PDB file of C-alpha atoms and ligand atoms in Angstrom:
ATOM      1  CA  MET A   1      49.263 194.768-100.737  1.00 68.00           C
ATOM      2  CA  GLU A   2      48.181 197.054-103.560  1.00 92.00           C
ATOM      3  CA  CYS A   3      50.592 199.851-102.751  1.00 98.00           C
ATOM      4  CA  LEU A   4      52.544 201.550-105.523  1.00 98.00           C
ATOM      5  CA  PHE A   5      55.536 202.423-103.346  1.00 98.00           C
ATOM      6  CA  CYS A   6      55.715 198.911-101.839  1.00 98.00           C
ATOM      7  CA  LYS A   7      55.873 197.621-105.423  1.00 98.00           C
ATOM      8  CA  ILE A   8      58.675 200.088-106.187  1.00 98.00           C
ATOM      9  CA  VAL A   9      60.667 198.898-103.148  1.00 98.00           C
ATOM     10  CA  ASP A  10      60.107 195.268-104.252  1.00 97.00           C
ATOM     11  CA  GLY A  11      61.272 196.113-107.789  1.00 97.00           C
ATOM     12  CA  GLU A  12      57.913 195.033-109.202  1.00 97.00           C
ATOM     13  CA  ILE A  13      57.591 198.560-110.587  1.00 97.00           C
ATOM     14  CA  PRO A  14      60.864 199.989-111.911  1.00 98.00           C
ATOM     15  CA  SER A  15      62.269 203.202-110.462  1.00 98.00           C
ATOM     16  CA  LYS A  16      65.451 205.238-110.592  1.00 98.00           C
ATOM     17  CA  LYS A  17      66.941 204.411-107.186  1.00 98.00           C
ATOM     18  CA  VAL A  18      69.258 206.970-105.624  1.00 98.00           C
ATOM     19  CA  TYR A  19      69.699 205.500-102.116  1.00 98.00           C
ATOM     20  CA  GLU A  20      68.827 202.373-100.152  1.00 98.00           C
ATOM     21  CA  ASP A  21      69.729 200.929 -96.759  1.00 98.00           C
ATOM     22  CA  ASP A  22      68.135 198.485 -94.324  1.00 98.00           C
ATOM     23  CA  LEU A  23      65.271 200.848 -93.438  1.00 98.00           C
ATOM     24  CA  ILE A  24      64.687 203.341 -96.247  1.00 98.00           C
ATOM     25  CA  PHE A  25      64.569 203.694-100.031  1.00 98.00           C
ATOM     26  CA  ALA A  26      64.933 206.817-102.180  1.00 98.00           C
ATOM     27  CA  PHE A  27      64.099 207.206-105.869  1.00 98.00           C
ATOM     28  CA  CYS A  28      63.398 209.878-108.460  1.00 98.00           C
ATOM     29  CA  ASP A  29      59.843 211.162-108.735  1.00 98.00           C
ATOM     30  CA  ILE A  30      58.249 210.201-112.064  1.00 98.00           C
ATOM     31  CA  ASN A  31      56.782 213.702-112.444  1.00 97.00           C
ATOM     32  CA  PRO A  32      59.524 216.024-111.177  1.00 97.00           C
ATOM     33  CA  MET A  33      58.490 219.436-109.845  1.00 95.00           C
ATOM     34  CA  ALA A  34      62.115 220.651-109.777  1.00 96.00           C
ATOM     35  CA  PRO A  35      65.389 219.656-111.484  1.00 97.00           C
ATOM     36  CA  VAL A  36      65.979 217.274-108.563  1.00 98.00           C
ATOM     37  CA  HIS A  37      62.862 215.622-107.106  1.00 98.00           C
ATOM     38  CA  ILE A  38      63.509 212.573-104.966  1.00 98.00           C
ATOM     39  CA  LEU A  39      61.018 210.586-102.891  1.00 98.00           C
ATOM     40  CA  ILE A  40      62.281 209.033 -99.656  1.00 99.00           C
ATOM     41  CA  ILE A  41      60.235 206.277 -98.046  1.00 98.00           C
ATOM     42  CA  PRO A  42      60.351 203.547 -95.395  1.00 98.00           C
ATOM     43  CA  LYS A  43      60.984 200.183 -97.072  1.00 98.00           C
ATOM     44  CA  VAL A  44      58.042 198.667 -95.216  1.00 98.00           C
ATOM     45  CA  HIS A  45      54.457 199.847 -95.277  1.00 98.00           C
ATOM     46  CA  THR A  46      54.516 201.099 -91.714  1.00 98.00           C
ATOM     47  CA  ALA A  47      52.443 204.281 -92.129  1.00 98.00           C
ATOM     48  CA  SER A  48      50.101 205.638 -94.787  1.00 98.00           C
ATOM     49  CA  SER A  49      50.969 209.216 -93.912  1.00 98.00           C
ATOM     50  CA  MET A  50      52.487 211.365 -91.187  1.00 98.00           C
ATOM     51  CA  ASP A  51      49.254 210.845 -89.221  1.00 98.00           C
ATOM     52  CA  GLU A  52      50.393 207.270 -88.547  1.00 98.00           C
ATOM     53  CA  ILE A  53      53.872 207.989 -87.189  1.00 98.00           C
ATOM     54  CA  THR A  54      54.227 206.337 -83.774  1.00 98.00           C
ATOM     55  CA  PRO A  55      56.991 205.597 -81.252  1.00 98.00           C
ATOM     56  CA  GLU A  56      57.177 202.129 -82.854  1.00 97.00           C
ATOM     57  CA  ASN A  57      57.838 203.321 -86.416  1.00 98.00           C
ATOM     58  CA  SER A  58      59.508 206.699 -85.866  1.00 98.00           C
ATOM     59  CA  LYS A  59      62.919 205.071 -86.429  1.00 98.00           C
ATOM     60  CA  TYR A  60      62.120 205.135 -90.156  1.00 98.00           C
ATOM     61  CA  VAL A  61      61.462 208.867 -89.996  1.00 98.00           C
ATOM     62  CA  ALA A  62      64.635 209.421 -88.011  1.00 98.00           C
ATOM     63  CA  ARG A  63      66.665 207.486 -90.577  1.00 98.00           C
ATOM     64  CA  ILE A  64      65.069 209.407 -93.448  1.00 98.00           C
ATOM     65  CA  PHE A  65      66.032 212.721 -91.866  1.00 98.00           C
ATOM     66  CA  GLU A  66      69.528 211.484 -90.979  1.00 98.00           C
ATOM     67  CA  LYS A  67      70.067 210.574 -94.636  1.00 98.00           C
ATOM     68  CA  ILE A  68      68.429 213.549 -96.345  1.00 98.00           C
ATOM     69  CA  PRO A  69      71.654 215.619 -96.198  1.00 98.00           C
ATOM     70  CA  VAL A  70      73.625 212.675 -97.633  1.00 98.00           C
ATOM     71  CA  ILE A  71      71.110 212.126-100.447  1.00 98.00           C
ATOM     72  CA  ALA A  72      70.984 215.876-101.147  1.00 98.00           C
ATOM     73  CA  LYS A  73      74.774 216.077-101.311  1.00 98.00           C
ATOM     74  CA  ASP A  74      74.962 213.055-103.638  1.00 98.00           C
ATOM     75  CA  ALA A  75      72.333 214.729-105.854  1.00 98.00           C
ATOM     76  CA  GLY A  76      74.514 217.845-106.081  1.00 98.00           C
ATOM     77  CA  LEU A  77      72.190 220.123-104.126  1.00 98.00           C
ATOM     78  CA  THR A  78      74.905 222.493-102.994  1.00 95.00           C
ATOM     79  CA  GLY A  79      72.598 225.516-103.033  1.00 96.00           C
ATOM     80  CA  GLY A  80      70.079 224.060-100.594  1.00 97.00           C
ATOM     81  CA  TYR A  81      66.891 222.074-100.847  1.00 98.00           C
ATOM     82  CA  ARG A  82      63.334 221.701 -99.584  1.00 97.00           C
ATOM     83  CA  VAL A  83      61.632 218.724 -97.912  1.00 98.00           C
ATOM     84  CA  ILE A  84      57.855 218.372 -98.171  1.00 97.00           C
ATOM     85  CA  ALA A  85      55.369 215.815 -96.879  1.00 98.00           C
ATOM     86  CA  ASN A  86      51.785 215.962 -98.104  1.00 98.00           C
ATOM     87  CA  CYS A  87      49.369 214.563 -95.531  1.00 98.00           C
ATOM     88  CA  GLY A  88      45.750 213.899 -96.436  1.00 98.00           C
ATOM     89  CA  PRO A  89      43.358 215.220 -99.083  1.00 97.00           C
ATOM     90  CA  ASP A  90      43.793 218.949 -98.417  1.00 96.00           C
ATOM     91  CA  ALA A  91      47.507 218.528 -99.136  1.00 97.00           C
ATOM     92  CA  ASP A  92      46.785 216.431-102.245  1.00 96.00           C
ATOM     93  CA  GLN A  93      48.495 213.317-100.921  1.00 98.00           C
ATOM     94  CA  THR A  94      48.106 210.789-103.751  1.00 98.00           C
ATOM     95  CA  VAL A  95      50.112 207.771-102.544  1.00 98.00           C
ATOM     96  CA  GLN A  96      49.187 206.348 -99.141  1.00 98.00           C
ATOM     97  CA  HIS A  97      52.668 205.148 -98.150  1.00 98.00           C
ATOM     98  CA  LEU A  98      54.606 207.560 -95.921  1.00 98.00           C
ATOM     99  CA  HIS A  99      56.994 209.584 -98.071  1.00 98.00           C
ATOM    100  CA  PHE A 100      58.990 212.797 -98.101  1.00 98.00           C
ATOM    101  CA  HIS A 101      59.738 214.867-101.200  1.00 98.00           C
ATOM    102  CA  LEU A 102      63.286 216.230-101.541  1.00 98.00           C
ATOM    103  CA  LEU A 103      63.336 219.119-104.021  1.00 98.00           C
ATOM    104  CA  GLY A 104      66.113 221.294-105.334  1.00 97.00           C
ATOM    105  CA  GLY A 105      68.402 222.179-108.185  1.00 97.00           C
ATOM    106  CA  LYS A 106      66.967 225.648-108.682  1.00 96.00           C
ATOM    107  CA  LYS A 107      65.729 228.590-106.628  1.00 95.00           C
ATOM    108  CA  LEU A 108      62.378 227.260-105.403  1.00 94.00           C
ATOM    109  CA  SER A 109      59.328 229.486-105.173  1.00 91.00           C
ATOM    110  CA  VAL A 110      57.425 229.801-101.898  1.00 87.00           C
ATOM    111  CA  GLN A 111      54.038 229.586-103.569  1.00 78.00           C
ATOM    112  CA  LEU A 112      51.473 227.373-101.822  1.00 72.00           C
ATOM    113  CA  GLY A 113      48.311 226.054-103.452  1.00 67.00           C
TER     114      GLY A 113
HETATM  115  P1  LIG B   1      52.068 212.786-102.995  1.00 72.08           P
HETATM  116  O1  LIG B   1      51.226 213.570-103.954  1.00 72.08           O
HETATM  117  O2  LIG B   1      51.330 211.582-102.461  1.00 72.08           O
HETATM  118  O3  LIG B   1      52.695 213.617-101.924  1.00 72.08           O
HETATM  119  O4  LIG B   1      53.310 212.261-103.832  1.00 72.08           O
HETATM  120  C1  LIG B   1      53.291 211.126-104.629  1.00 72.08           C
HETATM  121  C2  LIG B   1      54.371 211.303-105.664  1.00 72.08           C
HETATM  122  O5  LIG B   1      54.596 210.041-106.285  1.00 72.08           O
HETATM  123  C3  LIG B   1      54.037 212.286-106.777  1.00 72.08           C
HETATM  124  O6  LIG B   1      54.972 213.353-106.778  1.00 72.08           O
HETATM  125  C4  LIG B   1      54.112 211.434-108.055  1.00 72.08           C
HETATM  126  O7  LIG B   1      54.678 212.123-109.145  1.00 72.08           O
HETATM  127  C5  LIG B   1      54.953 210.255-107.616  1.00 72.08           C
HETATM  128  N1  LIG B   1      54.675 209.027-108.345  1.00 72.08           N
HETATM  129  C6  LIG B   1      53.438 208.531-108.643  1.00 72.08           C
HETATM  130  N2  LIG B   1      53.566 207.371-109.304  1.00 72.08           N
HETATM  131  C7  LIG B   1      54.902 207.135-109.440  1.00 72.08           C
HETATM  132  C8  LIG B   1      55.650 206.072-110.037  1.00 72.08           C
HETATM  133  O8  LIG B   1      55.119 205.103-110.584  1.00 72.08           O
HETATM  134  N3  LIG B   1      56.999 206.178-109.990  1.00 72.08           N
HETATM  135  C9  LIG B   1      57.631 207.235-109.386  1.00 72.08           C
HETATM  136  N4  LIG B   1      58.972 207.236-109.396  1.00 72.08           N
HETATM  137  N5  LIG B   1      56.955 208.239-108.798  1.00 72.08           N
HETATM  138  C10 LIG B   1      55.596 208.190-108.831  1.00 72.08           C
HETATM  139 ZN1  LIG B   2      53.307 200.718 -99.254  1.00 72.08          ZN
END
């Protein structure tokens, strides 16, 4: 499958991995929008976006949200953090493999596009 994030999970495209378990993979965003910008994804291509979350694949989402505090702590985000998911063209989603952005390391603005 021609999916950038599947290739990152497979190691075909290199990434800076920060967390991995049996279900999920987390790595640094190539174009960070904050001092810490981590992408957290299911290891399998189970959904292109949040629109495709189902009872069958929601275990990946549950695991991602169980591990976000662990990943944030390991990244040193003691002052808090923000989690974002872009869904569809109006949100400027550019990679069609379900993913969540973990941002922090500074006081984040509340500006929306
Ligand atoms: P989206 O805009 O779909 O919510 O987020 C996709 C994210 O993937 C963007 O923040 C972008 O910087 C990141 N990204 C795109 N290509 C690569 C890549 O090859 N490696 C890494 N680590 N991140 C990427
Ligand atoms: Zn994929």
